[in-house]
Amino acid sequence: MAAEDLPSQFDVVILGTGLTESVIAAACSRVGQSVLHLDRRNYYAGNWASFTFNGLLSWIEEYKNQQELQITESEQEWRSLIEDGEEAVPLNSVDSSISNLEVFCYASEEEEQEEETKDLLTCPNAETVSEETNSDSTETQDTVTSDDVTESNVKVQNEENEDSAPKEQLHASDISEHSQSVEEKQPNRSPADPPAELQKKITYQKLLKEGRRFNIDLVSKLMYSRGALVDLLIKSNVSRYAEFKNIGRILTCRNGKVEQVPCSRADVFASKQLTVVEKRMLMKFLTFCLDFEQHPEEYQDYSEKPFSEFLKNKKLTENLQDFVLLSIAMVTQQTLTEEGLKATQHFLRCLGRYGNTPFLFPLYGLGEIPQCFCRMCAVFGGIYCLRHSVQCLVVDKESNKVKAVIDTRGQKIGCSHFVVEDSYIREEQRESIDYRQISRAVLITDRSVLPSESDQQISLVTVPPVESSGPAVRMVELCSSSMTCMPGTCLVHLTCSSSGTAQQDLAPVVSQLFHIPTTPGEDPSEGTGEISKPAVLWVMYFNMRDTSAMDSSCYSLPSNVHVCTGPDAGLGSDYSIKLAESVFHCLLPDEEFCPPAPNPEDIIYDGDAPQAEGRGFDESNDTEANKSQAEEEGTTNETNPENSEAAEMDSVAQETTLDTNPPSEE
Amino acid sequence: MSRKKALKGKGSSNTPNSSPSAEKEKGKKVSSQANGVVHPSRPSLSNSGEFYDIAFKVMLVGDSGVGKTCLLVRFKDGAFLAGSFISTVGIDFRNKVLSIDSMRVKLQIWDTAGQERFRSVTHAYYRDAHALLLLYDVTNKSSFDNIQAWLTEIHEFAQQNVVIMLLGNKADATHERIVKREEGEKLAKEFGVPFMETSAKTGLNVELAFTAVAKELKHRELKEPNEPKFQLQEYVNKEMKGVGCCRS
């Protein structure tokens, strides 16, 4: 079914399906550009991808194989397609953005066979695994998934509701109402692990068998509820393709003890760790941060000094200084005051929109988000080919612009613009190399680091640097109702900017917070303190290249080639969204970036026109006709906002309905 | 080309400062329940302004050009998209409320958006489906041969209890027919899925395919403990119309 040839001309060819590239694809396609979107991998989202457990094992396998592979290239094939006045710029065929990958399994292998030396990287045939899963009870899974349909509406509504509401301030009542409305839904929607299952040991076989229930992200990020990504999802209507869960709590690790960070007004008042004086102090400080620009006298003496010093000066207790610096502003000791204040303000402004914390997480993992934008692109006519790459660019010598690309099947495809993910660019095309690295660990554990009444919470844990100069480690603990891990487990992501290999950077934190069995399946010995920690069942360490510091001056490429850097180390995705927007404006300066997609219900098909008898089912391969039809559809199928007065009236009416329908039922 | 686009009377989501599509779902959400179905005693308003009691997602799958979009449009709007080849543009999903045993069942029917053309359908597409309609074209052998590959993909990513139905489309094209009805039946039997032949052009069995799926889904969702299982294939066999019989 994939034997079809591609059209020979596109407005934009995009290589790589990471977040930035996918947003650009959707934005271009949305305004009527013809888009060809390719990825050399057999899955979407590149380094932003999420995998089932078995899928991740294959990804690891692939990585190992690639390390051994000697790249042999056959350039001759496409040489013949280069004409006079053209120059070829070859692209990378191998991705080297992942390094230092290490995997350790601590789950017992008992169940099926007796202990044997495990080759951790050899997973049993995926087919048998899925066979086995079939026999499993599917009831829980079904309930959860069908539930999600409604959950998404809940989320979107929450935000629309908020948007239309004039009050956007940090009102304690607001916050508690919101968090409650979300909380109330939790018990229903989680497949709440029966206590019996909790006690049952989870073996490696079980992880494989339930592998489909995992959606393990390569990149760990959260969405700021008023960040660029959430705003874009709402603005473009791409949010209709995804569902979200709010992050339930923010934790920090102080002196080896995990505790909750009070961040909203409600939290501060409810906190048991803070004294009354501290509560008042913190509230006063946070209220100041919300509109700190109004009170420059408070901080201008510190504009050249670190935020940490400013906090000290504000006479916050050490306790509170740590909370604000590490868990609310999430900056380092060296960050300057104004930046720290801005970060604190951003955090506070995001509070209360969807719940108790400023963050959302997409159900089924972050890897969903690029795919949602790809769907939007496809709906507006973008053509998608996975397992398909570009071998080289064809550059017109005279204008020094890319005029075509030659794909991996040897087809020459014309284009006006070429957008490409950084890892496809060869060293020869780089002017300067400014790589940083991100250290990542992914753990499957048997319970939460801070058990509470509801075990179905997503937690953000900020872990202070072990040495004062080191980077703070960010940990996200996902529960099974986030649809990223099997019931009875937690999926834990650790992220920091690298100073060494991922294992060197993160293993100390892992052993600080988790119990690592000395032999697979071993119980922690009593009285060591280990018993209170969650046990690690499986862990993977790797480094991912962080190219976010690179800009166009780092590449020697034609002006109509736009390079998208990969994921950065930050907690939000604002960097990638802003990059997508700036590339889009570079390509199409006069077009709007991701205007709202029309409601599918607004497009109707009318059968009154005479039917072309006999013609209807001819499988004619007249590509010219196809193309013109596609063009026609691409340009006319959307409702025009300017001249659809009736429609506008209607939506006003809609809003009225909304108002008469009080949100009290939520 | 008889394809025409027009604005429905109902709202458009192009108003800059609001997102009516989300707001419209308000009504739906208010009475929605935790496990995805909407409580029968509290009717809700769908996107298109119709009330419904219970809602499901149905996904169309199959090779490019087998008539997925045509089937959807025939079912939703009663129209047929003529023209030699319509690659899917602009169709995302459509809602239709059916009346099944005095209950209003909303089907949200999703199209592949053309991503099937080079076998690049996103996993989320399968995962969200309550039912999958798997189509081939009776005038195109390779679309029939690829059914196996589609089923592999479905089994890998879809929920394990997803309702699957095999449809041989373009059954009106008697002269160009290459895949015999019996071959379709045999394949369906092999995979244990219900089967029928349809024609988006004449409307043959189109309504039935969606109704049968809606019945099955509704039955599963609201099953009384001792109620007998709904026999999807039996129902289909009873209601199905043969090719050339009549134009439903």
Coordinates of C-alpha atoms in Angstrom, one line a residue, chain A residues 122-503:
Chain A
T122 CA 16.7 -9.1 24.6
C123 CA 13.0 -8.9 25.0
P124 CA 10.9 -11.9 24.2
N125 CA 9.1 -11.8 20.9
A126 CA 6.6 -8.9 21.0
E127 CA 4.0 -11.1 19.3
T128 CA 3.8 -13.6 22.1
V129 CA 3.6 -10.8 24.5
S130 CA 0.6 -9.2 22.9
E131 CA -1.0 -12.7 22.6
E132 CA -0.7 -13.1 26.3
T133 CA -2.1 -9.7 27.0
N134 CA -5.2 -10.6 25.0
S135 CA -6.2 -13.1 27.6
D136 CA -6.0 -10.5 30.3
S137 CA -9.1 -8.8 31.7
T138 CA -9.7 -5.8 29.6
E139 CA -12.4 -4.4 31.7
T140 CA -10.3 -1.8 33.6
Q141 CA -8.6 -0.6 30.5
D142 CA -11.9 -0.1 28.7
T143 CA -13.4 1.9 31.5
V144 CA -10.5 4.2 31.7
T145 CA -10.2 4.8 28.0
S146 CA -13.8 5.5 27.3
D147 CA -13.7 7.8 30.3
D148 CA -11.1 9.9 28.7
V149 CA -13.4 11.0 26.1
T150 CA -15.3 13.0 28.7
E151 CA -12.2 13.9 30.6
S152 CA -10.9 15.9 27.7
N153 CA -14.0 17.9 27.5
V154 CA -13.7 18.6 31.2
K155 CA -10.3 20.0 30.7
V156 CA -11.1 22.2 27.8
Q157 CA -14.2 23.4 29.4
N158 CA -12.3 24.4 32.5
E159 CA -10.1 26.5 30.5
E160 CA -12.7 28.1 28.3
N161 CA -14.6 28.8 31.4
E162 CA -11.7 30.5 33.0
D163 CA -10.9 32.4 29.9
S164 CA -14.3 34.0 29.8
A165 CA -14.3 34.7 33.5
P166 CA -12.9 38.1 34.3
K167 CA -11.3 37.1 37.5
E168 CA -7.9 35.7 36.9
Q169 CA -6.3 36.4 40.2
L170 CA -5.0 34.2 42.9
H171 CA -8.2 33.7 44.9
A172 CA -8.0 31.0 47.4
S173 CA -11.7 30.1 46.8
D174 CA -11.1 29.8 43.1
I175 CA -8.3 27.5 43.6
S176 CA -9.9 25.2 46.0
E177 CA -13.1 25.0 43.8
H178 CA -11.1 24.1 40.8
S179 CA -8.9 21.5 42.4
Q180 CA -11.9 20.0 43.9
S181 CA -13.8 19.7 40.7
V182 CA -10.9 17.8 39.2
E183 CA -10.2 15.8 42.3
E184 CA -13.7 14.5 42.4
K185 CA -13.3 12.9 39.1
Q186 CA -10.2 11.1 40.1
P187 CA -11.6 8.2 42.0
N188 CA -13.9 7.3 39.2
R189 CA -11.5 7.5 36.4
S190 CA -8.5 5.8 37.8
P191 CA -8.4 2.1 37.5
A192 CA -7.6 2.3 41.3
D193 CA -5.3 -0.6 41.9
P194 CA -6.9 -3.0 44.2
P195 CA -4.9 -3.4 47.3
A196 CA -4.4 -7.0 46.6
E197 CA -2.6 -6.2 43.4
L198 CA -0.3 -3.8 45.2
Q199 CA 1.1 -6.6 47.4
K200 CA 1.7 -8.9 44.5
K201 CA 5.3 -8.6 43.3
I202 CA 5.7 -7.2 39.8
T203 CA 8.0 -9.4 37.8
Y204 CA 9.8 -8.6 34.6
Q205 CA 7.5 -11.0 32.8
K206 CA 4.6 -8.9 34.1
L207 CA 6.1 -5.7 32.8
L208 CA 6.5 -7.3 29.3
K209 CA 3.0 -8.7 29.4
E210 CA 1.5 -5.4 30.4
G211 CA 3.9 -3.5 28.2
R212 CA 1.2 -1.9 26.2
R213 CA 0.0 0.0 29.2
F214 CA 3.2 2.0 29.3
N215 CA 3.8 5.1 27.4
I216 CA 7.4 6.0 28.2
D217 CA 8.5 9.5 27.0
L218 CA 12.0 10.1 25.9
V219 CA 11.6 13.8 26.9
S220 CA 10.0 14.6 30.2
K221 CA 8.2 18.0 30.3
L222 CA 5.1 19.4 31.8
M223 CA 2.8 22.0 30.3
Y224 CA 2.4 25.3 32.0
S225 CA -1.3 26.0 32.1
R226 CA -0.6 29.5 30.7
G227 CA 2.4 28.5 28.7
A228 CA 2.9 28.8 24.9
L229 CA 2.0 25.2 24.2
V230 CA -1.4 25.3 26.1
D231 CA -2.2 28.6 24.5
L232 CA -1.4 27.2 21.0
L233 CA -3.4 24.0 21.6
I234 CA -6.4 26.0 22.5
K235 CA -6.0 28.7 19.8
S236 CA -5.6 26.2 17.0
N237 CA -8.2 23.7 18.2
V238 CA -5.6 21.0 18.2
S239 CA -6.6 20.4 21.8
R240 CA -9.5 18.4 20.5
Y241 CA -7.1 15.5 19.7
A242 CA -5.7 15.1 23.2
E243 CA -6.7 14.7 26.8
F244 CA -4.9 16.1 29.9
K245 CA -4.5 15.5 33.5
N246 CA -3.5 18.1 36.0
I247 CA -0.4 17.6 38.1
G248 CA -1.6 17.0 41.6
R249 CA 1.2 18.1 43.8
I250 CA 4.7 19.6 43.8
L251 CA 7.2 17.9 46.1
T252 CA 10.7 18.6 47.1
C253 CA 13.4 16.6 48.7
R254 CA 15.0 18.2 51.7
N255 CA 17.6 16.4 53.9
G256 CA 16.7 13.1 52.3
K257 CA 13.0 13.6 53.1
V258 CA 10.3 14.0 50.5
E259 CA 7.7 16.7 51.4
Q260 CA 5.0 18.7 49.7
V261 CA 5.6 22.3 48.6
P262 CA 2.9 24.7 49.4
C263 CA 2.4 26.7 46.3
S264 CA -1.2 27.9 46.1
R265 CA -2.9 30.0 48.7
A266 CA -4.9 27.0 49.7
D267 CA -1.8 24.9 50.1
V268 CA -0.1 27.5 52.2
F269 CA -3.0 27.7 54.5
A270 CA -3.4 24.0 54.7
S271 CA 0.3 23.3 55.2
K272 CA 1.3 21.5 58.4
Q273 CA 5.1 22.1 57.9
L274 CA 4.9 25.9 58.0
T275 CA 4.5 28.0 61.1
V276 CA 1.9 30.7 61.2
V277 CA 4.6 33.3 60.8
E278 CA 6.0 31.5 57.8
K279 CA 2.6 31.2 56.2
R280 CA 2.1 35.0 56.5
M281 CA 5.6 35.6 55.2
L282 CA 5.2 33.4 52.2
M283 CA 1.8 34.7 51.3
K284 CA 3.1 38.3 51.4
F285 CA 6.0 37.4 49.3
L286 CA 4.0 35.5 46.7
T287 CA 1.4 38.3 46.5
F288 CA 4.3 40.7 45.8
C289 CA 5.7 38.4 43.0
L290 CA 2.4 38.4 41.2
D291 CA 2.8 42.0 40.2
F292 CA 6.4 42.7 41.2
E293 CA 6.8 45.1 38.3
Q294 CA 4.6 47.5 40.2
H295 CA 7.0 47.7 43.0
P296 CA 10.5 48.2 41.5
E297 CA 11.7 49.7 44.8
E298 CA 11.5 46.3 46.4
Y299 CA 14.0 44.6 44.1
Q300 CA 16.0 47.1 42.0
D301 CA 19.0 47.0 44.4
Y302 CA 19.2 43.4 43.5
S303 CA 18.9 43.5 39.8
E304 CA 22.5 42.6 39.3
K305 CA 22.5 40.1 42.2
P306 CA 21.2 36.5 42.4
F307 CA 17.6 35.8 43.3
S308 CA 18.8 33.7 46.2
E309 CA 20.4 36.7 47.8
F310 CA 17.2 38.7 47.3
L311 CA 15.2 35.9 49.0
K312 CA 17.6 36.1 51.9
N313 CA 17.2 39.8 52.1
K314 CA 13.5 39.4 52.2
K315 CA 14.0 37.6 55.5
L316 CA 12.3 34.5 54.4
T317 CA 13.2 31.5 56.5
E318 CA 15.7 29.1 55.0
N319 CA 12.8 26.7 54.5
L320 CA 10.9 29.2 52.5
Q321 CA 13.9 30.3 50.5
D322 CA 14.4 26.8 49.3
F323 CA 10.7 26.4 48.4
V324 CA 10.7 29.5 46.4
L325 CA 14.0 29.1 44.7
L326 CA 13.9 25.4 43.8
S327 CA 10.3 24.5 43.6
I328 CA 8.4 27.6 42.6
A329 CA 10.8 29.6 40.5
M330 CA 12.8 26.5 39.7
V331 CA 16.0 28.4 39.1
T332 CA 19.6 28.0 40.4
Q333 CA 21.5 29.8 43.1
Q334 CA 23.1 31.9 40.4
T335 CA 20.0 33.1 38.6
L336 CA 19.6 36.8 38.7
T337 CA 16.8 38.4 40.7
E338 CA 14.6 39.7 37.9
E339 CA 14.7 36.3 36.1
G340 CA 13.8 34.6 39.4
L341 CA 10.9 37.0 40.0
K342 CA 9.6 36.5 36.5
A343 CA 9.8 32.7 36.9
T344 CA 7.9 32.9 40.2
Q345 CA 5.3 35.2 38.6
H346 CA 4.8 32.8 35.7
F347 CA 4.3 29.9 38.1
L348 CA 1.8 31.9 40.1
R349 CA -0.1 33.0 37.0
C350 CA -0.5 29.5 35.9
L351 CA -2.0 28.4 39.2
G352 CA -5.6 27.7 39.5
R353 CA -6.4 27.5 35.8
Y354 CA -6.9 23.8 35.9
G355 CA -6.2 22.9 39.5
N356 CA -3.9 23.1 42.4
T357 CA -0.6 23.3 40.5
P358 CA 0.3 25.3 37.4
F359 CA 0.9 22.2 35.3
L360 CA -0.9 19.8 32.9
F361 CA 0.3 16.5 31.5
P362 CA -1.1 14.9 28.3
L363 CA -2.6 11.5 28.9
Y364 CA -0.6 8.8 27.1
G365 CA 2.5 10.9 27.4
L366 CA 4.1 13.9 25.9
G367 CA 4.7 12.0 22.6
E368 CA 1.0 12.6 21.8
I369 CA 1.4 16.3 21.3
P370 CA 3.5 16.3 18.1
Q371 CA 1.1 13.6 16.7
C372 CA -1.9 15.9 17.4
F373 CA -0.3 18.6 15.3
C374 CA 0.5 16.1 12.6
R375 CA -3.1 15.1 12.5
M376 CA -4.1 18.7 12.1
C377 CA -1.6 19.1 9.3
A378 CA -3.0 15.9 7.6
V379 CA -6.6 17.1 7.9
F380 CA -5.6 20.1 5.9
G381 CA -3.9 18.1 3.3
G382 CA -0.4 17.5 4.5
I383 CA 1.1 14.2 3.3
Y384 CA 2.7 11.9 5.8
C385 CA 5.4 9.3 5.2
L386 CA 7.2 7.6 8.1
R387 CA 10.2 5.4 7.3
H388 CA 11.1 7.9 4.6
S389 CA 13.9 10.4 4.6
V390 CA 15.8 12.8 2.4
Q391 CA 19.2 11.8 1.1
C392 CA 20.3 15.2 -0.1
L393 CA 19.2 18.8 -0.9
V394 CA 19.4 20.1 -4.4
V395 CA 20.7 23.7 -4.2
D396 CA 20.5 26.1 -7.1
K397 CA 24.0 27.4 -7.4
E398 CA 23.0 30.8 -8.7
S399 CA 20.5 31.8 -6.0
N400 CA 22.0 29.5 -3.3
K401 CA 18.5 28.3 -2.5
V402 CA 17.2 24.8 -2.1
K403 CA 15.0 24.0 -5.0
A404 CA 14.4 20.3 -4.4
V405 CA 15.2 17.3 -2.2
I406 CA 16.0 13.8 -3.2
D407 CA 14.2 11.3 -1.0
T408 CA 15.4 7.9 0.1
R409 CA 13.6 6.3 -2.8
G410 CA 15.6 8.4 -5.2
Q411 CA 12.7 10.7 -6.2
K412 CA 13.4 14.4 -6.8
I413 CA 10.8 16.5 -5.1
G414 CA 10.7 20.2 -5.6
C415 CA 10.0 22.6 -2.8
S416 CA 10.2 26.3 -1.9
H417 CA 11.2 25.7 1.7
F418 CA 12.8 22.9 3.6
V419 CA 12.4 22.5 7.3
V420 CA 14.6 20.0 9.1
E421 CA 15.4 18.7 12.5
D422 CA 19.0 19.3 13.7
S423 CA 20.0 15.7 13.9
Y424 CA 19.7 15.3 10.1
I425 CA 22.4 17.9 9.5
R426 CA 25.9 16.7 8.8
E427 CA 29.0 18.1 10.5
E428 CA 30.1 19.7 7.2
Q429 CA 27.1 22.0 7.3
R430 CA 27.8 23.3 10.8
E431 CA 29.7 26.5 11.4
S432 CA 30.0 26.0 15.1
I433 CA 29.0 23.3 17.5
D434 CA 27.4 24.3 20.7
Y435 CA 26.0 21.0 22.0
R436 CA 24.9 20.6 25.5
Q437 CA 23.6 17.4 26.9
I438 CA 20.5 16.4 28.9
S439 CA 20.8 13.6 31.4
R440 CA 17.8 11.4 31.6
A441 CA 16.7 8.5 33.7
V442 CA 13.5 6.5 33.4
L443 CA 12.4 4.3 36.2
I444 CA 9.6 1.9 36.8
T445 CA 8.9 1.8 40.5
D446 CA 6.4 -0.1 42.7
R447 CA 4.9 2.9 44.4
S448 CA 5.0 6.6 45.0
V449 CA 7.8 8.4 46.7
L450 CA 5.2 10.1 48.9
P451 CA 2.2 7.8 49.4
S452 CA -1.0 9.7 50.1
E453 CA -4.7 9.1 50.2
S454 CA -5.0 9.2 46.4
D455 CA -2.3 7.2 44.7
Q456 CA -3.4 8.5 41.4
Q457 CA -1.6 11.8 41.4
I458 CA 1.1 13.1 39.1
S459 CA 3.9 14.7 41.1
L460 CA 6.6 17.1 40.2
V461 CA 9.6 16.6 42.5
T462 CA 12.4 19.1 42.6
V463 CA 15.6 17.6 44.0
P464 CA 18.2 20.2 45.1
P465 CA 21.7 19.6 43.7
V466 CA 23.8 17.2 45.7
E467 CA 26.7 19.6 45.5
S468 CA 25.8 23.3 45.5
S469 CA 27.3 23.9 42.1
G470 CA 25.5 20.9 40.5
P471 CA 22.3 21.1 38.6
A472 CA 19.0 20.6 40.3
V473 CA 17.3 17.4 39.2
R474 CA 13.7 17.5 38.1
M475 CA 11.7 14.4 38.7
V476 CA 8.2 13.7 37.4
E477 CA 6.4 10.8 38.9
L478 CA 3.5 9.5 36.8
C479 CA 0.7 7.3 38.1
S480 CA -1.2 4.7 36.1
S481 CA -4.2 7.0 35.5
S482 CA -2.0 9.2 33.4
M483 CA -2.1 6.2 31.0
T484 CA 1.7 6.0 31.0
C485 CA 2.2 2.9 33.2
M486 CA 0.5 -0.3 34.3
P487 CA -1.6 -0.3 37.5
G488 CA 0.6 -1.0 40.6
T489 CA 3.6 0.9 39.2
C490 CA 4.8 4.4 38.9
L491 CA 6.8 5.8 36.0
V492 CA 9.5 8.2 37.1
H493 CA 11.3 10.6 34.8
L494 CA 14.5 12.3 36.0
T495 CA 16.0 15.1 34.0
C496 CA 18.9 17.5 34.5
S497 CA 21.4 19.4 32.4
S498 CA 24.4 17.1 32.1
S499 CA 27.7 17.5 33.9
G500 CA 28.7 13.9 33.2
T501 CA 26.9 10.9 31.8
A502 CA 23.3 10.4 32.7
Q503 CA 24.2 7.6 35.1

